[in-house]
Amino acid sequence: MTAWLDSLPPLWLHLTTFIMMFLEGMGIPGVPGVLPMLALAESIHASQTTLPEAIAWGVAGNWLGSLLGYRLAASALKRLPRSWQRVARSVRTAGIMRRWGGLAVIVSRTIGSLRTPVTLYAGASGYPWRAYLGFSFLGALLHVGLWQTLLWRFGPEILKSFEHTQARLLPYLAGVALLVALWLVVRSRQKQGRDALEGESQT
């Protein structure tokens, strides 16, 4: 696939980047969006295109894809059981998204393991559309701008270094996420216990 991408003219490379970034932005896992960006880096060195052009096409695809992913998740929620809808749009969920939603949306553009759940959860939880517009654009700009620039300057070496670092950090990130989830469950049960005791004392 890399050899085929290298043979494409710059316009088709831009279109390929747009499509792959669009699919990646929707939250579809396993999309090799970095491959056309790597091929574009070689085209930039060959003066066949420019770095701003490459970044613009990639940002547009990633941003529009994330917006569609948000809308699809919001639409799909309406078809789920009402109990699931209440959980997705509970006061606690809204509080978490209000506090951390912007940061999560921005970071998820770069970290693939977060991209799918954050994109879908933002839409399903009713995260404000205007806020998602802005944060997802900023995330797409940082993600595509940083990666396209690094690939242009350093080539495949930076990709290998990132994958190695991410593989080492992923177990720690998963452990932190698990601890946070356990803490939220314990806190929720403690609150339910206090509410039950208050209800008994009032009766």
PDB file of C-alpha atoms in Angstrom:
ATOM      1  CA  MET A   1       0.000   0.000   0.000  1.00  0.00           C
ATOM      2  CA  THR A   2       2.862   2.364   0.787  1.00  0.00           C
ATOM      3  CA  ALA A   3       4.408   1.744  -2.631  1.00  0.00           C
ATOM      4  CA  TRP A   4       1.044   2.426  -4.312  1.00  0.00           C
ATOM      5  CA  LEU A   5       0.622   5.665  -2.345  1.00  0.00           C
ATOM      6  CA  ASP A   6       4.114   6.781  -3.318  1.00  0.00           C
ATOM      7  CA  SER A   7       3.149   6.406  -6.986  1.00  0.00           C
ATOM      8  CA  LEU A   8       0.100   8.688  -6.722  1.00  0.00           C
ATOM      9  CA  PRO A   9       0.181  12.351  -7.834  1.00  0.00           C
ATOM     10  CA  PRO A  10      -0.148  14.922  -5.003  1.00  0.00           C
ATOM     11  CA  LEU A  11      -3.865  15.649  -5.603  1.00  0.00           C
ATOM     12  CA  TRP A  12      -4.779  11.977  -5.232  1.00  0.00           C
ATOM     13  CA  LEU A  13      -2.561  11.747  -2.174  1.00  0.00           C
ATOM     14  CA  HIS A  14      -4.464  14.660  -0.639  1.00  0.00           C
ATOM     15  CA  LEU A  15      -7.791  12.984  -1.428  1.00  0.00           C
ATOM     16  CA  THR A  16      -6.569   9.698   0.034  1.00  0.00           C
ATOM     17  CA  THR A  17      -5.427  11.513   3.177  1.00  0.00           C
ATOM     18  CA  PHE A  18      -8.790  13.251   3.423  1.00  0.00           C
ATOM     19  CA  ILE A  19     -10.726   9.976   3.117  1.00  0.00           C
ATOM     20  CA  MET A  20      -8.580   8.076   5.603  1.00  0.00           C
ATOM     21  CA  MET A  21      -8.583  10.961   8.071  1.00  0.00           C
ATOM     22  CA  PHE A  22     -12.367  11.176   7.648  1.00  0.00           C
ATOM     23  CA  LEU A  23     -12.821   7.495   8.519  1.00  0.00           C
ATOM     24  CA  GLU A  24     -10.331   7.764  11.379  1.00  0.00           C
ATOM     25  CA  GLY A  25     -12.094  10.882  12.652  1.00  0.00           C
ATOM     26  CA  MET A  26     -15.422   9.046  12.764  1.00  0.00           C
ATOM     27  CA  GLY A  27     -13.884   6.717  15.310  1.00  0.00           C
ATOM     28  CA  ILE A  28     -13.368   3.704  13.034  1.00  0.00           C
ATOM     29  CA  PRO A  29     -10.379   1.808  14.507  1.00  0.00           C
ATOM     30  CA  GLY A  30      -7.499   0.432  12.474  1.00  0.00           C
ATOM     31  CA  VAL A  31      -7.529   3.027   9.675  1.00  0.00           C
ATOM     32  CA  PRO A  32      -3.904   3.574   8.485  1.00  0.00           C
ATOM     33  CA  GLY A  33      -4.268   7.331   8.138  1.00  0.00           C
ATOM     34  CA  VAL A  34      -0.564   7.893   8.713  1.00  0.00           C
ATOM     35  CA  LEU A  35       0.441   6.122   5.471  1.00  0.00           C
ATOM     36  CA  PRO A  36      -0.727   8.799   3.004  1.00  0.00           C
ATOM     37  CA  MET A  37       0.696  11.433   5.361  1.00  0.00           C
ATOM     38  CA  LEU A  38       4.059   9.685   5.117  1.00  0.00           C
ATOM     39  CA  ALA A  39       3.802   9.616   1.320  1.00  0.00           C
ATOM     40  CA  LEU A  40       2.873  13.314   1.348  1.00  0.00           C
ATOM     41  CA  ALA A  41       6.007  14.042   3.363  1.00  0.00           C
ATOM     42  CA  GLU A  42       8.048  12.699   0.454  1.00  0.00           C
ATOM     43  CA  SER A  43       6.012  14.801  -1.999  1.00  0.00           C
ATOM     44  CA  ILE A  44       6.726  17.904   0.111  1.00  0.00           C
ATOM     45  CA  HIS A  45      10.457  17.154  -0.018  1.00  0.00           C
ATOM     46  CA  ALA A  46      10.136  16.764  -3.798  1.00  0.00           C
ATOM     47  CA  SER A  47       8.411  20.213  -3.999  1.00  0.00           C
ATOM     48  CA  GLN A  48       5.299  18.598  -5.511  1.00  0.00           C
ATOM     49  CA  THR A  49       3.073  20.010  -2.745  1.00  0.00           C
ATOM     50  CA  THR A  50       3.426  22.081   0.425  1.00  0.00           C
ATOM     51  CA  LEU A  51       3.187  21.368   4.133  1.00  0.00           C
ATOM     52  CA  PRO A  52       0.204  23.759   4.684  1.00  0.00           C
ATOM     53  CA  GLU A  53      -1.730  22.039   1.880  1.00  0.00           C
ATOM     54  CA  ALA A  54      -1.099  18.600   3.350  1.00  0.00           C
ATOM     55  CA  ILE A  55      -2.158  19.753   6.816  1.00  0.00           C
ATOM     56  CA  ALA A  56      -5.304  21.465   5.504  1.00  0.00           C
ATOM     57  CA  TRP A  57      -6.565  18.341   3.689  1.00  0.00           C
ATOM     58  CA  GLY A  58      -5.871  16.126   6.688  1.00  0.00           C
ATOM     59  CA  VAL A  59      -7.485  18.494   9.204  1.00  0.00           C
ATOM     60  CA  ALA A  60     -10.584  18.856   7.037  1.00  0.00           C
ATOM     61  CA  GLY A  61     -11.022  15.088   6.781  1.00  0.00           C
ATOM     62  CA  ASN A  62     -10.368  14.372  10.460  1.00  0.00           C
ATOM     63  CA  TRP A  63     -12.636  17.192  11.657  1.00  0.00           C
ATOM     64  CA  LEU A  64     -15.574  16.402   9.360  1.00  0.00           C
ATOM     65  CA  GLY A  65     -15.279  12.708  10.223  1.00  0.00           C
ATOM     66  CA  SER A  66     -15.407  13.464  13.941  1.00  0.00           C
ATOM     67  CA  LEU A  67     -18.531  15.574  13.453  1.00  0.00           C
ATOM     68  CA  LEU A  68     -20.260  12.760  11.562  1.00  0.00           C
ATOM     69  CA  GLY A  69     -19.237  10.270  14.283  1.00  0.00           C
ATOM     70  CA  TYR A  70     -20.783  12.555  16.907  1.00  0.00           C
ATOM     71  CA  ARG A  71     -24.042  12.847  14.954  1.00  0.00           C
ATOM     72  CA  LEU A  72     -24.262   9.107  14.305  1.00  0.00           C
ATOM     73  CA  ALA A  73     -23.779   8.354  18.010  1.00  0.00           C
ATOM     74  CA  ALA A  74     -26.432  10.901  18.991  1.00  0.00           C
ATOM     75  CA  SER A  75     -28.840   9.384  16.461  1.00  0.00           C
ATOM     76  CA  ALA A  76     -28.097   5.788  17.494  1.00  0.00           C
ATOM     77  CA  LEU A  77     -28.789   6.590  21.165  1.00  0.00           C
ATOM     78  CA  LYS A  78     -32.434   7.270  20.348  1.00  0.00           C
ATOM     79  CA  ARG A  79     -32.812   3.643  19.228  1.00  0.00           C
ATOM     80  CA  LEU A  80     -31.423   2.193  22.463  1.00  0.00           C
ATOM     81  CA  PRO A  81     -33.539   1.238  25.520  1.00  0.00           C
ATOM     82  CA  ARG A  82     -34.618   4.169  27.708  1.00  0.00           C
ATOM     83  CA  SER A  83     -32.566   2.884  30.641  1.00  0.00           C
ATOM     84  CA  TRP A  84     -29.394   3.137  28.530  1.00  0.00           C
ATOM     85  CA  GLN A  85     -30.373   6.631  27.422  1.00  0.00           C
ATOM     86  CA  ARG A  86     -30.795   7.728  31.041  1.00  0.00           C
ATOM     87  CA  VAL A  87     -27.334   6.405  31.948  1.00  0.00           C
ATOM     88  CA  ALA A  88     -25.702   8.102  28.952  1.00  0.00           C
ATOM     89  CA  ARG A  89     -27.348  11.434  29.788  1.00  0.00           C
ATOM     90  CA  SER A  90     -27.352  11.287  33.580  1.00  0.00           C
ATOM     91  CA  VAL A  91     -26.372  14.257  35.738  1.00  0.00           C
ATOM     92  CA  ARG A  92     -23.126  12.511  36.727  1.00  0.00           C
ATOM     93  CA  THR A  93     -22.224  11.852  33.093  1.00  0.00           C
ATOM     94  CA  ALA A  94     -22.986  15.445  32.162  1.00  0.00           C
ATOM     95  CA  GLY A  95     -20.732  16.643  34.982  1.00  0.00           C
ATOM     96  CA  ILE A  96     -17.818  14.481  33.866  1.00  0.00           C
ATOM     97  CA  MET A  97     -18.170  15.623  30.259  1.00  0.00           C
ATOM     98  CA  ARG A  98     -18.513  19.264  31.306  1.00  0.00           C
ATOM     99  CA  ARG A  99     -15.302  19.056  33.342  1.00  0.00           C
ATOM    100  CA  TRP A 100     -13.137  16.817  31.145  1.00  0.00           C
ATOM    101  CA  GLY A 101     -14.990  16.627  27.821  1.00  0.00           C
ATOM    102  CA  GLY A 102     -12.980  19.289  25.988  1.00  0.00           C
ATOM    103  CA  LEU A 103      -9.628  17.816  26.984  1.00  0.00           C
ATOM    104  CA  ALA A 104     -10.826  14.287  26.172  1.00  0.00           C
ATOM    105  CA  VAL A 105     -11.997  15.335  22.698  1.00  0.00           C
ATOM    106  CA  ILE A 106      -8.678  17.060  21.932  1.00  0.00           C
ATOM    107  CA  VAL A 107      -6.482  14.216  23.210  1.00  0.00           C
ATOM    108  CA  SER A 108      -8.612  11.521  21.543  1.00  0.00           C
ATOM    109  CA  ARG A 109      -7.771  12.907  18.099  1.00  0.00           C
ATOM    110  CA  THR A 110      -4.180  11.700  18.573  1.00  0.00           C
ATOM    111  CA  ILE A 111      -4.509   8.615  20.811  1.00  0.00           C
ATOM    112  CA  GLY A 112      -6.282   5.937  18.787  1.00  0.00           C
ATOM    113  CA  SER A 113      -7.464   3.885  21.765  1.00  0.00           C
ATOM    114  CA  LEU A 114      -9.463   6.902  23.010  1.00  0.00           C
ATOM    115  CA  ARG A 115     -10.748   8.171  19.676  1.00  0.00           C
ATOM    116  CA  THR A 116     -13.632   5.737  19.209  1.00  0.00           C
ATOM    117  CA  PRO A 117     -15.104   5.814  22.748  1.00  0.00           C
ATOM    118  CA  VAL A 118     -14.736   9.580  23.184  1.00  0.00           C
ATOM    119  CA  THR A 119     -16.260  10.389  19.787  1.00  0.00           C
ATOM    120  CA  LEU A 120     -19.232   8.091  20.343  1.00  0.00           C
ATOM    121  CA  TYR A 121     -19.685   8.991  23.993  1.00  0.00           C
ATOM    122  CA  ALA A 122     -19.660  12.727  23.275  1.00  0.00           C
ATOM    123  CA  GLY A 123     -22.537  12.279  20.844  1.00  0.00           C
ATOM    124  CA  ALA A 124     -24.471   9.825  22.995  1.00  0.00           C
ATOM    125  CA  SER A 125     -24.150  11.900  26.180  1.00  0.00           C
ATOM    126  CA  GLY A 126     -25.442  15.071  24.568  1.00  0.00           C
ATOM    127  CA  TYR A 127     -22.159  16.970  24.900  1.00  0.00           C
ATOM    128  CA  PRO A 128     -22.811  20.530  23.585  1.00  0.00           C
ATOM    129  CA  TRP A 129     -22.535  20.668  19.809  1.00  0.00           C
ATOM    130  CA  ARG A 130     -20.801  24.056  19.647  1.00  0.00           C
ATOM    131  CA  ALA A 131     -18.185  22.992  22.195  1.00  0.00           C
ATOM    132  CA  TYR A 132     -17.588  19.759  20.270  1.00  0.00           C
ATOM    133  CA  LEU A 133     -17.189  21.722  17.035  1.00  0.00           C
ATOM    134  CA  GLY A 134     -14.421  23.840  18.522  1.00  0.00           C
ATOM    135  CA  PHE A 135     -12.596  21.172  20.533  1.00  0.00           C
ATOM    136  CA  SER A 136     -12.691  18.592  17.734  1.00  0.00           C
ATOM    137  CA  PHE A 137     -11.285  21.147  15.273  1.00  0.00           C
ATOM    138  CA  LEU A 138      -8.494  22.043  17.691  1.00  0.00           C
ATOM    139  CA  GLY A 139      -7.774  18.349  18.240  1.00  0.00           C
ATOM    140  CA  ALA A 140      -7.711  17.645  14.494  1.00  0.00           C
ATOM    141  CA  LEU A 141      -5.402  20.620  13.893  1.00  0.00           C
ATOM    142  CA  LEU A 142      -2.976  19.510  16.607  1.00  0.00           C
ATOM    143  CA  HIS A 143      -3.105  15.853  15.541  1.00  0.00           C
ATOM    144  CA  VAL A 144      -2.664  16.312  11.799  1.00  0.00           C
ATOM    145  CA  GLY A 145      -0.435  19.378  12.058  1.00  0.00           C
ATOM    146  CA  LEU A 146       1.947  17.748  14.515  1.00  0.00           C
ATOM    147  CA  TRP A 147       2.118  14.381  12.742  1.00  0.00           C
ATOM    148  CA  GLN A 148       2.438  15.786   9.220  1.00  0.00           C
ATOM    149  CA  THR A 149       5.216  18.123  10.368  1.00  0.00           C
ATOM    150  CA  LEU A 150       7.082  15.386  12.254  1.00  0.00           C
ATOM    151  CA  LEU A 151       6.795  12.964   9.322  1.00  0.00           C
ATOM    152  CA  TRP A 152       8.025  15.679   6.975  1.00  0.00           C
ATOM    153  CA  ARG A 153      11.026  16.436   9.185  1.00  0.00           C
ATOM    154  CA  PHE A 154      11.966  13.004  10.505  1.00  0.00           C
ATOM    155  CA  GLY A 155      10.138  10.421   8.356  1.00  0.00           C
ATOM    156  CA  PRO A 156       9.333   6.856   9.507  1.00  0.00           C
ATOM    157  CA  GLU A 157      11.739   7.050  12.470  1.00  0.00           C
ATOM    158  CA  ILE A 158       9.381   9.291  14.470  1.00  0.00           C
ATOM    159  CA  LEU A 159       6.479   6.901  13.784  1.00  0.00           C
ATOM    160  CA  LYS A 160       8.426   3.909  15.084  1.00  0.00           C
ATOM    161  CA  SER A 161       9.486   5.850  18.183  1.00  0.00           C
ATOM    162  CA  PHE A 162       5.899   6.888  18.939  1.00  0.00           C
ATOM    163  CA  GLU A 163       4.527   3.365  18.496  1.00  0.00           C
ATOM    164  CA  HIS A 164       7.209   1.998  20.834  1.00  0.00           C
ATOM    165  CA  THR A 165       6.467   4.636  23.487  1.00  0.00           C
ATOM    166  CA  GLN A 166       2.701   4.160  23.206  1.00  0.00           C
ATOM    167  CA  ALA A 167       3.060   0.383  23.578  1.00  0.00           C
ATOM    168  CA  ARG A 168       5.059   0.885  26.779  1.00  0.00           C
ATOM    169  CA  LEU A 169       2.646   3.436  28.253  1.00  0.00           C
ATOM    170  CA  LEU A 170      -0.617   1.715  27.266  1.00  0.00           C
ATOM    171  CA  PRO A 171      -0.684  -0.761  30.224  1.00  0.00           C
ATOM    172  CA  TYR A 172      -0.179   2.121  32.660  1.00  0.00           C
ATOM    173  CA  LEU A 173      -2.899   4.199  31.006  1.00  0.00           C
ATOM    174  CA  ALA A 174      -5.258   1.215  31.114  1.00  0.00           C
ATOM    175  CA  GLY A 175      -4.461   0.723  34.809  1.00  0.00           C
ATOM    176  CA  VAL A 176      -5.208   4.363  35.581  1.00  0.00           C
ATOM    177  CA  ALA A 177      -8.484   4.163  33.653  1.00  0.00           C
ATOM    178  CA  LEU A 178      -9.457   1.024  35.591  1.00  0.00           C
ATOM    179  CA  LEU A 179      -8.679   2.682  38.931  1.00  0.00           C
ATOM    180  CA  VAL A 180     -10.742   5.729  37.995  1.00  0.00           C
ATOM    181  CA  ALA A 181     -13.656   3.501  36.954  1.00  0.00           C
ATOM    182  CA  LEU A 182     -13.460   1.561  40.260  1.00  0.00           C
ATOM    183  CA  TRP A 183     -13.321   4.801  42.214  1.00  0.00           C
ATOM    184  CA  LEU A 184     -16.434   6.082  40.427  1.00  0.00           C
ATOM    185  CA  VAL A 185     -18.289   2.817  41.138  1.00  0.00           C
ATOM    186  CA  VAL A 186     -17.335   2.865  44.840  1.00  0.00           C
ATOM    187  CA  ARG A 187     -18.286   6.508  45.143  1.00  0.00           C
ATOM    188  CA  SER A 188     -21.627   5.875  43.442  1.00  0.00           C
ATOM    189  CA  ARG A 189     -22.415   2.973  45.800  1.00  0.00           C
ATOM    190  CA  GLN A 190     -21.457   5.040  48.839  1.00  0.00           C
ATOM    191  CA  LYS A 191     -23.775   7.804  47.688  1.00  0.00           C
ATOM    192  CA  GLN A 192     -26.588   5.307  47.150  1.00  0.00           C
ATOM    193  CA  GLY A 193     -26.005   3.969  50.666  1.00  0.00           C
ATOM    194  CA  ARG A 194     -26.157   7.449  52.166  1.00  0.00           C
ATOM    195  CA  ASP A 195     -29.319   8.246  50.234  1.00  0.00           C
ATOM    196  CA  ALA A 196     -30.916   5.007  51.448  1.00  0.00           C
ATOM    197  CA  LEU A 197     -30.019   5.801  55.079  1.00  0.00           C
ATOM    198  CA  GLU A 198     -31.407   9.322  54.727  1.00  0.00           C
ATOM    199  CA  GLY A 199     -34.596   7.900  53.249  1.00  0.00           C
ATOM    200  CA  GLU A 200     -35.010   5.455  56.161  1.00  0.00           C
ATOM    201  CA  SER A 201     -34.387   8.198  58.744  1.00  0.00           C
ATOM    202  CA  GLN A 202     -37.025  10.410  57.160  1.00  0.00           C
ATOM    203  CA  THR A 203     -39.589   7.617  57.258  1.00  0.00           C
TER     204      THR A 203
END
